[in-house]
PDB file of C-alpha atoms in Angstrom:
ATOM      1  CA  MET A  24    -117.567 -72.436 -39.585  1.00 62.00           C
ATOM      2  CA  LYS A  25    -116.478 -76.318 -37.629  1.00 62.00           C
ATOM      3  CA  LYS A  26    -113.434 -74.430 -36.572  1.00 64.00           C
ATOM      4  CA  SER A  27    -115.224 -70.855 -35.436  1.00 62.00           C
ATOM      5  CA  LEU A  28    -117.546 -72.800 -33.940  1.00 56.00           C
ATOM      6  CA  LEU A  29    -115.256 -74.969 -31.488  1.00 56.00           C
ATOM      7  CA  ILE A  30    -113.216 -72.174 -31.368  1.00 64.00           C
ATOM      8  CA  VAL A  31    -116.008 -70.328 -29.369  1.00 56.00           C
ATOM      9  CA  CYS A  32    -117.433 -73.775 -27.701  1.00 54.00           C
ATOM     10  CA  GLY A  33    -113.560 -73.934 -26.523  1.00 56.00           C
ATOM     11  CA  LEU A  34    -113.504 -69.528 -25.061  1.00 57.00           C
ATOM     12  CA  ALA A  35    -117.222 -70.618 -23.702  1.00 54.00           C
ATOM     13  CA  LEU A  36    -115.157 -73.202 -21.938  1.00 55.00           C
ATOM     14  CA  ALA A  37    -112.389 -71.878 -20.658  1.00 56.00           C
ATOM     15  CA  VAL A  38    -113.874 -68.996 -19.259  1.00 54.00           C
ATOM     16  CA  SER A  39    -117.170 -70.544 -17.323  1.00 57.00           C
ATOM     17  CA  CYS A  40    -113.532 -72.926 -16.044  1.00 53.00           C
ATOM     18  CA  ALA A  41    -111.769 -70.026 -14.666  1.00 52.00           C
ATOM     19  CA  ALA A  42    -115.573 -68.735 -13.322  1.00 49.00           C
ATOM     20  CA  SER A  43    -116.030 -71.085 -10.814  1.00 48.00           C
ATOM     21  CA  GLU A  44    -112.494 -70.931 -10.511  1.00 49.00           C
ATOM     22  CA  ALA A  45    -112.613 -67.631  -9.320  1.00 46.00           C
ATOM     23  CA  ARG A  46    -116.057 -68.190  -7.854  1.00 45.00           C
ATOM     24  CA  ALA A  47    -114.338 -70.695  -4.809  1.00 46.00           C
ATOM     25  CA  GLN A  48    -111.552 -68.956  -4.132  1.00 46.00           C
ATOM     26  CA  SER A  49    -114.319 -65.765  -2.987  1.00 44.00           C
ATOM     27  CA  GLY A  50    -114.991 -68.462  -0.907  1.00 44.00           C
ATOM     28  CA  THR A  51    -118.976 -68.723  -2.672  1.00 42.00           C
ATOM     29  CA  VAL A  52    -117.819 -72.741  -2.776  1.00 41.00           C
ATOM     30  CA  ALA A  53    -119.213 -74.435   0.135  1.00 43.00           C
ATOM     31  CA  GLY A  54    -115.560 -75.326   1.389  1.00 50.00           C
ATOM     32  CA  GLY A  55    -115.025 -75.032   5.577  1.00 54.00           C
ATOM     33  CA  PRO A  56    -115.386 -72.326   7.200  1.00 57.00           C
ATOM     34  CA  ASP A  57    -116.537 -68.781   6.730  1.00 58.00           C
ATOM     35  CA  PRO A  58    -112.981 -67.180   6.886  1.00 57.00           C
ATOM     36  CA  SER A  59    -113.636 -63.957   8.014  1.00 56.00           C
ATOM     37  CA  LEU A  60    -115.942 -66.340  12.343  1.00 58.00           C
ATOM     38  CA  ILE A  61    -112.265 -67.276  12.425  1.00 58.00           C
ATOM     39  CA  LYS A  62    -109.465 -65.718  14.583  1.00 69.00           C
ATOM     40  CA  ASP A  63    -106.604 -67.226  12.941  1.00 85.00           C
ATOM     41  CA  VAL A  64    -106.024 -68.447   9.907  1.00 90.00           C
ATOM     42  CA  GLU A  65    -102.711 -69.815  10.143  1.00 93.00           C
ATOM     43  CA  ALA A  66    -103.818 -71.478  13.174  1.00 93.00           C
ATOM     44  CA  GLU A  67    -107.223 -72.782  12.074  1.00 94.00           C
ATOM     45  CA  LYS A  68    -104.517 -74.531   9.492  1.00 95.00           C
ATOM     46  CA  THR A  69    -102.206 -75.832  11.838  1.00 96.00           C
ATOM     47  CA  ALA A  70    -104.726 -77.232  13.805  1.00 96.00           C
ATOM     48  CA  THR A  71    -106.669 -78.324  11.152  1.00 97.00           C
ATOM     49  CA  HIS A  72    -103.206 -80.726   9.754  1.00 97.00           C
ATOM     50  CA  GLU A  73    -103.668 -82.157  13.865  1.00 97.00           C
ATOM     51  CA  LEU A  74    -106.251 -83.166  13.802  1.00 98.00           C
ATOM     52  CA  LYS A  75    -105.726 -85.171  10.057  1.00 98.00           C
ATOM     53  CA  VAL A  76    -102.516 -86.934  11.651  1.00 97.00           C
ATOM     54  CA  ALA A  77    -104.625 -87.727  14.767  1.00 98.00           C
ATOM     55  CA  ARG A  78    -107.945 -88.533  12.766  1.00 98.00           C
ATOM     56  CA  HIS A  79    -105.125 -90.827  11.149  1.00 97.00           C
ATOM     57  CA  TYR A  80    -104.015 -91.793  13.593  1.00 97.00           C
ATOM     58  CA  PHE A  81    -107.691 -92.683  15.038  1.00 97.00           C
ATOM     59  CA  LYS A  82    -109.188 -94.099  12.337  1.00 97.00           C
ATOM     60  CA  ALA A  83    -106.935 -96.323  10.045  1.00 96.00           C
ATOM     61  CA  LYS A  84    -103.459 -96.840  12.620  1.00 95.00           C
ATOM     62  CA  LYS A  85    -106.028 -97.628  15.321  1.00 95.00           C
ATOM     63  CA  ALA A  86    -102.894 -96.226  17.660  1.00 96.00           C
ATOM     64  CA  TYR A  87    -104.334 -94.704  20.274  1.00 96.00           C
ATOM     65  CA  TYR A  88    -102.025 -93.740  22.574  1.00 94.00           C
ATOM     66  CA  ALA A  89    -100.411 -91.820  18.883  1.00 95.00           C
ATOM     67  CA  SER A  90    -104.028 -90.698  18.713  1.00 97.00           C
ATOM     68  CA  TYR A  91    -104.461 -89.556  22.449  1.00 96.00           C
ATOM     69  CA  LYS A  92    -101.560 -87.764  22.816  1.00 95.00           C
ATOM     70  CA  ARG A  93    -101.989 -85.901  19.402  1.00 97.00           C
ATOM     71  CA  ALA A  94    -105.960 -84.473  19.588  1.00 98.00           C
ATOM     72  CA  ASP A  95    -104.005 -83.333  24.367  1.00 97.00           C
ATOM     73  CA  GLU A  96    -101.638 -81.427  22.820  1.00 97.00           C
ATOM     74  CA  LEU A  97    -104.022 -79.325  19.715  1.00 97.00           C
ATOM     75  CA  ILE A  98    -107.491 -79.074  22.444  1.00 97.00           C
ATOM     76  CA  ALA A  99    -104.706 -78.077  24.568  1.00 97.00           C
ATOM     77  CA  GLY A 100    -103.246 -75.452  22.239  1.00 96.00           C
ATOM     78  CA  TYR A 101    -106.416 -74.310  19.741  1.00 96.00           C
ATOM     79  CA  PRO A 102    -108.730 -73.849  21.808  1.00 95.00           C
ATOM     80  CA  GLU A 103    -110.682 -72.093  19.570  1.00 93.00           C
ATOM     81  CA  PHE A 104    -110.460 -74.053  16.761  1.00 95.00           C
ATOM     82  CA  THR A 105    -113.431 -75.122  14.234  1.00 94.00           C
ATOM     83  CA  ARG A 106    -114.085 -78.863  14.842  1.00 97.00           C
ATOM     84  CA  LEU A 107    -112.962 -78.834  18.303  1.00 97.00           C
ATOM     85  CA  ASP A 108    -115.851 -81.789  18.998  1.00 97.00           C
ATOM     86  CA  GLU A 109    -114.050 -84.366  16.194  1.00 98.00           C
ATOM     87  CA  ALA A 110    -110.692 -83.467  18.382  1.00 98.00           C
ATOM     88  CA  LEU A 111    -112.286 -84.481  22.342  1.00 98.00           C
ATOM     89  CA  TYR A 112    -113.862 -87.114  20.685  1.00 98.00           C
ATOM     90  CA  ILE A 113    -111.361 -88.507  19.447  1.00 98.00           C
ATOM     91  CA  ALA A 114    -109.506 -87.548  22.656  1.00 98.00           C
ATOM     92  CA  GLY A 115    -112.106 -89.057  24.567  1.00 98.00           C
ATOM     93  CA  MET A 116    -112.380 -92.812  22.504  1.00 98.00           C
ATOM     94  CA  SER A 117    -108.837 -92.903  22.815  1.00 97.00           C
ATOM     95  CA  GLY A 118    -108.980 -93.037  26.155  1.00 96.00           C
ATOM     96  CA  ILE A 119    -111.226 -95.773  26.758  1.00 96.00           C
ATOM     97  CA  TYR A 120    -109.622 -97.576  24.035  1.00 96.00           C
ATOM     98  CA  LEU A 121    -106.247 -97.438  26.178  1.00 93.00           C
ATOM     99  CA  ALA A 122    -107.574 -98.321  28.833  1.00 93.00           C
ATOM    100  CA  GLU A 123    -109.628-101.387  27.602  1.00 93.00           C
ATOM    101  CA  GLY A 124    -105.930-102.097  26.126  1.00 91.00           C
ATOM    102  CA  LYS A 125    -107.178-102.277  22.180  1.00 93.00           C
ATOM    103  CA  GLY A 126    -105.297-100.582  19.835  1.00 92.00           C
ATOM    104  CA  LYS A 127    -102.533-101.942  17.972  1.00 89.00           C
ATOM    105  CA  GLN A 128     -99.841 -98.776  20.920  1.00 84.00           C
ATOM    106  CA  LEU A 129     -99.990 -99.708  23.741  1.00 78.00           C
ATOM    107  CA  PRO A 130     -98.420 -96.718  25.508  1.00 78.00           C
ATOM    108  CA  PRO A 131     -95.065 -95.748  26.825  1.00 76.00           C
ATOM    109  CA  LYS A 132     -93.889 -97.007  30.075  1.00 77.00           C
ATOM    110  CA  SER A 133     -93.752 -94.139  32.684  1.00 73.00           C
ATOM    111  CA  PRO A 134     -90.688 -93.146  35.209  1.00 77.00           C
ATOM    112  CA  PRO A 135     -91.783 -93.902  39.145  1.00 76.00           C
ATOM    113  CA  GLU A 136     -92.883 -90.186  39.330  1.00 75.00           C
ATOM    114  CA  LYS A 137     -95.256 -90.209  36.111  1.00 76.00           C
ATOM    115  CA  ALA A 138     -96.592 -93.789  36.216  1.00 73.00           C
ATOM    116  CA  GLN A 139    -100.799 -93.299  37.294  1.00 84.00           C
ATOM    117  CA  GLU A 140    -100.417 -90.619  33.752  1.00 83.00           C
ATOM    118  CA  PHE A 141    -101.550 -93.116  31.742  1.00 85.00           C
ATOM    119  CA  ALA A 142    -103.119 -95.729  34.286  1.00 88.00           C
ATOM    120  CA  PRO A 143    -106.702 -97.757  33.653  1.00 91.00           C
ATOM    121  CA  ASP A 144    -108.656 -94.876  35.920  1.00 92.00           C
ATOM    122  CA  VAL A 145    -106.986 -92.233  34.863  1.00 93.00           C
ATOM    123  CA  LEU A 146    -107.552 -92.467  31.224  1.00 93.00           C
ATOM    124  CA  ARG A 147    -111.428 -93.219  32.552  1.00 96.00           C
ATOM    125  CA  ALA A 148    -111.750 -90.660  34.024  1.00 96.00           C
ATOM    126  CA  ASN A 149    -110.363 -87.954  30.819  1.00 96.00           C
ATOM    127  CA  ALA A 150    -112.285 -89.334  28.773  1.00 97.00           C
ATOM    128  CA  ARG A 151    -114.887 -88.716  30.698  1.00 97.00           C
ATOM    129  CA  LEU A 152    -113.075 -84.899  31.024  1.00 97.00           C
ATOM    130  CA  PHE A 153    -112.651 -84.879  26.696  1.00 98.00           C
ATOM    131  CA  LEU A 154    -116.765 -86.559  26.317  1.00 98.00           C
ATOM    132  CA  SER A 155    -118.484 -84.184  29.248  1.00 97.00           C
ATOM    133  CA  ARG A 156    -117.435 -80.882  27.409  1.00 97.00           C
ATOM    134  CA  LEU A 157    -117.805 -81.927  23.874  1.00 97.00           C
ATOM    135  CA  VAL A 158    -121.089 -83.050  24.913  1.00 97.00           C
ATOM    136  CA  LYS A 159    -122.245 -80.136  27.247  1.00 97.00           C
ATOM    137  CA  ASP A 160    -120.882 -77.296  24.567  1.00 97.00           C
ATOM    138  CA  PHE A 161    -121.163 -79.300  21.803  1.00 97.00           C
ATOM    139  CA  PRO A 162    -124.574 -80.134  21.697  1.00 96.00           C
ATOM    140  CA  LYS A 163    -124.566 -79.913  17.510  1.00 97.00           C
ATOM    141  CA  SER A 164    -121.587 -82.161  16.984  1.00 97.00           C
ATOM    142  CA  ASP A 165    -121.982 -85.260  14.437  1.00 97.00           C
ATOM    143  CA  PHE A 166    -119.891 -86.509  17.246  1.00 97.00           C
ATOM    144  CA  LEU A 167    -122.355 -86.262  20.478  1.00 97.00           C
ATOM    145  CA  LYS A 168    -124.687 -89.433  20.336  1.00 97.00           C
ATOM    146  CA  GLU A 169    -121.744 -91.434  20.424  1.00 97.00           C
ATOM    147  CA  ALA A 170    -119.276 -89.276  23.081  1.00 97.00           C
ATOM    148  CA  GLU A 171    -123.375 -89.766  24.858  1.00 97.00           C
ATOM    149  CA  ALA A 172    -123.088 -93.637  24.873  1.00 97.00           C
ATOM    150  CA  ALA A 173    -119.518 -93.713  25.889  1.00 97.00           C
ATOM    151  CA  LEU A 174    -121.059 -91.711  28.153  1.00 97.00           C
ATOM    152  CA  SER A 175    -123.370 -94.716  29.546  1.00 96.00           C
ATOM    153  CA  GLN A 176    -121.452 -96.549  29.437  1.00 94.00           C
ATOM    154  CA  LEU A 177    -118.053 -95.019  31.774  1.00 91.00           C
ATOM    155  CA  GLY A 178    -120.895 -94.323  34.307  1.00 83.00           C
ATOM    156  CA  ASP A 179    -120.008 -91.461  37.045  1.00 72.00           C
ATOM    157  CA  ALA A 180    -116.817 -90.255  38.249  1.00 64.00           C
ATOM    158  CA  LYS A 181    -115.601 -92.412  41.371  1.00 57.00           C
ATOM    159  CA  PRO A 182    -112.885 -90.711  43.220  1.00 53.00           C
ATOM    160  CA  MET A 183    -109.341 -91.295  43.005  1.00 50.00           C
ATOM    161  CA  GLY A 184    -107.751 -94.027  44.180  1.00 49.00           C
ATOM    162  CA  GLU A 185    -111.042 -96.016  44.760  1.00 50.00           C
ATOM    163  CA  ASN A 186    -110.888 -99.703  45.238  1.00 44.00           C
ATOM    164  CA  LYS A 187    -113.773-101.906  42.615  1.00 42.00           C
ATOM    165  CA  GLN A 188    -114.858-104.744  45.500  1.00 37.00           C
TER     166      GLN A 188
END
């Protein structure tokens, strides 16, 4: 009797596990954006990987040049990405930190024709563009308050080449 009860319990457990796995695969369990709303599933997967790498460089490594470049390429290459707001935030904040000389990684020495690419003023201007786009296009983003605070610290845009006095 005990043996049959144990077998029945084991079968019931196996059936319930199989049913919950089937629900998870069918999309009824929360696990990211609804696949029916994503136009290109493979592009979404690739962009998600790129975001994870950019986030790792940004948070764990404090490698702001790497996170800036990775997020910038993500924004340009995957404009339909469902988590573009986080990529904009990482690119913007990385630009600010690079302009301030923070982090464990400095921008590379640019050849003379690209000498201004990573100048502090250019990095701040790009950061302002990324963060402004986040605020404008993603009003419900989890990064909205931090982006607004960073924009207020950056102040108004200054014409390129304006001397500080």
